[in-house]
């Protein structure tokens, strides 16, 4: 099994990179977020990898860190997701937000990925909710509940408040910035 590959980034394609090591160029499929982060060609990088072997092909999947690889394995273990679906989900947001979506049972967030419908999203939540170990590291979790309560207190419906919370950008961290972003979203209506 190939656990890691370290080499020079030679090329970026739509969904993969070519990493050259020992005179061999490996095509490695990566998430859209990872693809954006890998910008320095001909510089040495290290990717954690998973080798998927099917009847008709072998594919390498790459990750910037072990935590991302571990979450990929959890997603891939869910029936109906598969390695490409798991990679697409990882491209949706950072791990903290993805784990929060599972823990908060936010199936709508997961259905933003092409090929992941409501039933599959609910299956992901059902199967992974108890497997996520580092729940205490999910800062958006508590603040989103507080934001929902605050928006309802201000007279918005729970539906409007939830829609505004979903529009909060990942960069907004902490209660106050997230609340401001939600209010800004609601004021545009």
Tab-separated table of C-alpha atoms in Angstrom:
chain	number	residue	atom	x	y	z
A	1	UNK	CA	0.000	0.000	0.000
A	2	UNK	CA	1.186	3.527	-0.742
A	3	UNK	CA	0.754	5.662	2.403
A	4	UNK	CA	2.538	8.866	1.406
A	5	UNK	CA	4.239	10.299	-1.646
A	6	UNK	CA	6.764	13.100	-1.522
A	7	UNK	CA	7.902	14.714	-4.732
A	8	UNK	CA	7.756	17.728	-6.990
A	9	UNK	CA	4.458	19.148	-8.191
A	10	UNK	CA	4.660	19.045	-11.985
A	11	UNK	CA	1.110	19.650	-13.166
A	12	UNK	CA	-2.410	20.498	-12.009
A	13	UNK	CA	-5.469	19.238	-13.855
A	14	UNK	CA	-9.129	19.840	-13.077
A	15	UNK	CA	-9.324	17.177	-10.376
A	16	UNK	CA	-5.796	15.854	-9.979
A	17	UNK	CA	-2.121	16.711	-9.742
A	18	UNK	CA	0.973	15.071	-11.169
A	19	UNK	CA	3.591	14.497	-8.487
A	20	UNK	CA	7.004	13.367	-9.719
A	21	UNK	CA	9.277	11.302	-7.523
A	22	UNK	CA	12.108	8.996	-8.539
A	23	UNK	CA	11.573	9.769	-12.225
A	24	UNK	CA	7.934	8.618	-12.114
A	25	UNK	CA	4.967	10.982	-12.346
A	26	UNK	CA	1.972	9.884	-10.283
A	27	UNK	CA	-1.499	11.200	-11.047
A	28	UNK	CA	-3.155	11.838	-7.696
A	29	UNK	CA	-6.788	12.885	-7.349
A	30	UNK	CA	-7.255	15.659	-4.785
A	31	UNK	CA	-10.155	17.724	-3.442
A	32	UNK	CA	-10.884	21.121	-4.976
A	33	UNK	CA	-9.687	22.775	-1.748
A	34	UNK	CA	-6.368	20.893	-1.890
A	35	UNK	CA	-6.000	21.758	-5.572
A	36	UNK	CA	-6.267	25.467	-4.720
A	37	UNK	CA	-3.618	25.154	-2.001
A	38	UNK	CA	-1.046	23.432	-4.204
A	39	UNK	CA	0.406	26.294	-6.233
A	40	UNK	CA	4.172	25.970	-6.206
A	41	UNK	CA	5.307	23.944	-9.198
A	42	UNK	CA	8.669	22.152	-9.024
A	43	UNK	CA	8.656	22.411	-5.225
A	44	UNK	CA	8.670	19.373	-2.985
A	45	UNK	CA	5.357	18.469	-1.372
A	46	UNK	CA	4.147	15.487	0.618
A	47	UNK	CA	0.686	13.994	0.270
A	48	UNK	CA	-0.946	11.308	2.372
A	49	UNK	CA	-2.474	8.848	-0.078
A	50	UNK	CA	-5.079	6.161	-0.536
A	51	UNK	CA	-4.805	3.666	-3.401
A	52	UNK	CA	-8.199	2.594	-4.735
A	53	UNK	CA	-8.112	-0.640	-6.706
A	54	UNK	CA	-11.080	-1.484	-8.921
A	55	UNK	CA	-11.502	-4.183	-11.571
A	56	UNK	CA	-10.648	-1.810	-14.405
A	57	UNK	CA	-8.383	0.813	-12.783
A	58	UNK	CA	-6.180	1.904	-9.921
A	59	UNK	CA	-6.474	5.465	-8.612
A	60	UNK	CA	-4.452	7.404	-6.059
A	61	UNK	CA	-6.187	9.941	-3.829
A	62	UNK	CA	-4.078	12.549	-2.047
A	63	UNK	CA	-4.500	14.631	1.113
A	64	UNK	CA	-2.491	17.393	2.748
A	65	UNK	CA	-2.654	15.787	6.199
A	66	UNK	CA	-3.546	12.555	7.980
A	67	UNK	CA	-6.703	14.019	9.537
A	68	UNK	CA	-8.132	14.721	6.072
A	69	UNK	CA	-7.244	11.167	4.976
A	70	UNK	CA	-8.936	9.707	8.066
A	71	UNK	CA	-12.133	11.677	7.393
A	72	UNK	CA	-11.986	10.544	3.746
A	73	UNK	CA	-11.946	6.915	4.951
A	74	UNK	CA	-14.996	7.586	7.149
A	75	UNK	CA	-16.893	9.131	4.227
A	76	UNK	CA	-15.818	6.362	1.837
A	77	UNK	CA	-17.118	3.733	4.281
A	78	UNK	CA	-20.690	5.002	3.823
A	79	UNK	CA	-22.641	3.063	1.189
A	80	UNK	CA	-23.340	5.162	-1.888
A	81	UNK	CA	-20.518	7.666	-1.369
A	82	UNK	CA	-17.376	6.098	-2.873
A	83	UNK	CA	-13.920	7.663	-3.134
A	84	UNK	CA	-14.866	10.338	-5.694
A	85	UNK	CA	-17.914	11.369	-3.647
A	86	UNK	CA	-15.842	11.460	-0.462
A	87	UNK	CA	-13.271	13.668	-2.209
A	88	UNK	CA	-16.011	15.983	-3.493
A	89	UNK	CA	-17.395	16.327	0.045
A	90	UNK	CA	-13.911	17.188	1.346
A	91	UNK	CA	-13.757	19.934	-1.279
A	92	UNK	CA	-16.927	21.507	0.102
A	93	UNK	CA	-15.353	23.093	3.187
A	94	UNK	CA	-12.707	22.670	5.871
A	95	UNK	CA	-12.854	19.635	8.181
A	96	UNK	CA	-14.238	21.625	11.101
A	97	UNK	CA	-17.260	22.755	9.073
A	98	UNK	CA	-17.798	19.275	7.592
A	99	UNK	CA	-17.727	17.662	11.031
A	100	UNK	CA	-20.088	20.335	12.349
A	101	UNK	CA	-22.485	19.610	9.466
A	102	UNK	CA	-22.525	15.922	10.391
A	103	UNK	CA	-22.911	16.609	14.105
A	104	UNK	CA	-25.644	19.226	13.534
A	105	UNK	CA	-27.388	16.842	11.121
A	106	UNK	CA	-27.176	19.459	8.366
A	107	UNK	CA	-28.014	17.238	5.394
A	108	UNK	CA	-28.741	20.285	3.229
A	109	UNK	CA	-25.080	21.348	3.476
A	110	UNK	CA	-23.894	17.918	2.309
A	111	UNK	CA	-26.307	17.866	-0.645
A	112	UNK	CA	-24.393	20.783	-2.182
A	113	UNK	CA	-22.100	18.094	-3.607
A	114	UNK	CA	-23.142	16.774	-7.021
A	115	UNK	CA	-24.227	13.154	-6.671
A	116	UNK	CA	-25.040	13.400	-2.956
A	117	UNK	CA	-28.794	13.436	-2.540
A	118	UNK	CA	-30.867	13.848	0.586
A	119	UNK	CA	-30.943	10.114	1.409
A	120	UNK	CA	-27.185	9.717	1.014
A	121	UNK	CA	-26.547	12.852	3.102
A	122	UNK	CA	-28.802	11.484	5.843
A	123	UNK	CA	-26.996	8.122	5.674
A	124	UNK	CA	-23.636	9.926	6.051
A	125	UNK	CA	-24.951	11.739	9.124
A	126	UNK	CA	-26.441	8.582	10.638
A	127	UNK	CA	-23.287	6.510	10.150
A	128	UNK	CA	-20.665	9.135	11.027
A	129	UNK	CA	-22.237	11.145	13.834
A	130	UNK	CA	-21.000	8.742	16.529
A	131	UNK	CA	-17.621	8.181	14.845
A	132	UNK	CA	-16.438	11.794	14.987
A	133	UNK	CA	-14.140	11.959	17.997
A	134	UNK	CA	-13.102	15.614	18.287
A	135	UNK	CA	-16.521	17.219	18.748
A	136	UNK	CA	-15.125	19.731	21.255
A	137	UNK	CA	-13.086	21.268	18.427
A	138	UNK	CA	-16.189	22.381	16.557
A	139	UNK	CA	-16.505	26.074	17.440
A	140	UNK	CA	-19.264	26.848	14.931
A	141	UNK	CA	-21.520	24.314	16.610
A	142	UNK	CA	-22.494	26.259	19.724
A	143	UNK	CA	-22.379	29.685	18.117
A	144	UNK	CA	-24.768	28.624	15.335
A	145	UNK	CA	-27.342	27.539	17.917
A	146	UNK	CA	-26.927	30.886	19.685
A	147	UNK	CA	-27.236	32.751	16.369
A	148	UNK	CA	-30.420	30.844	15.551
A	149	UNK	CA	-31.901	31.746	18.944
A	150	UNK	CA	-30.878	35.405	18.575
A	151	UNK	CA	-32.379	35.720	15.089
A	152	UNK	CA	-35.654	34.150	16.219
A	153	UNK	CA	-35.708	36.588	19.164
A	154	UNK	CA	-35.303	39.430	16.659
A	155	UNK	CA	-38.457	38.284	14.880
A	156	UNK	CA	-37.098	36.164	12.033
A	157	UNK	CA	-38.643	32.751	11.434
A	158	UNK	CA	-36.580	29.667	12.234
A	159	UNK	CA	-36.536	28.858	8.508
A	160	UNK	CA	-35.169	32.313	7.607
A	161	UNK	CA	-32.606	32.105	10.410
A	162	UNK	CA	-31.371	28.660	9.316
A	163	UNK	CA	-31.085	29.857	5.695
A	164	UNK	CA	-29.030	32.866	6.836
A	165	UNK	CA	-26.752	30.648	8.953
A	166	UNK	CA	-26.095	28.408	5.943
A	167	UNK	CA	-24.928	31.465	3.972
A	168	UNK	CA	-22.309	32.436	6.570
A	169	UNK	CA	-18.878	32.152	4.908
A	170	UNK	CA	-16.343	29.728	6.385
A	171	UNK	CA	-13.974	32.632	7.077
A	172	UNK	CA	-16.398	34.094	9.652
A	173	UNK	CA	-15.237	32.548	12.924
A	174	UNK	CA	-16.673	33.275	16.352
A	175	UNK	CA	-20.119	34.287	17.521
A	176	UNK	CA	-20.066	38.015	16.737
A	177	UNK	CA	-18.684	37.830	13.154
A	178	UNK	CA	-21.029	34.941	12.325
A	179	UNK	CA	-24.056	36.806	13.727
A	180	UNK	CA	-23.136	39.958	11.770
A	181	UNK	CA	-22.817	37.925	8.584
A	182	UNK	CA	-26.222	36.286	9.146
A	183	UNK	CA	-27.866	39.662	9.817
A	184	UNK	CA	-26.246	41.111	6.702
A	185	UNK	CA	-27.629	38.206	4.670
A	186	UNK	CA	-31.119	38.746	6.096
A	187	UNK	CA	-31.029	42.495	5.459
A	188	UNK	CA	-30.478	41.899	1.730
A	189	UNK	CA	-33.932	40.329	1.399
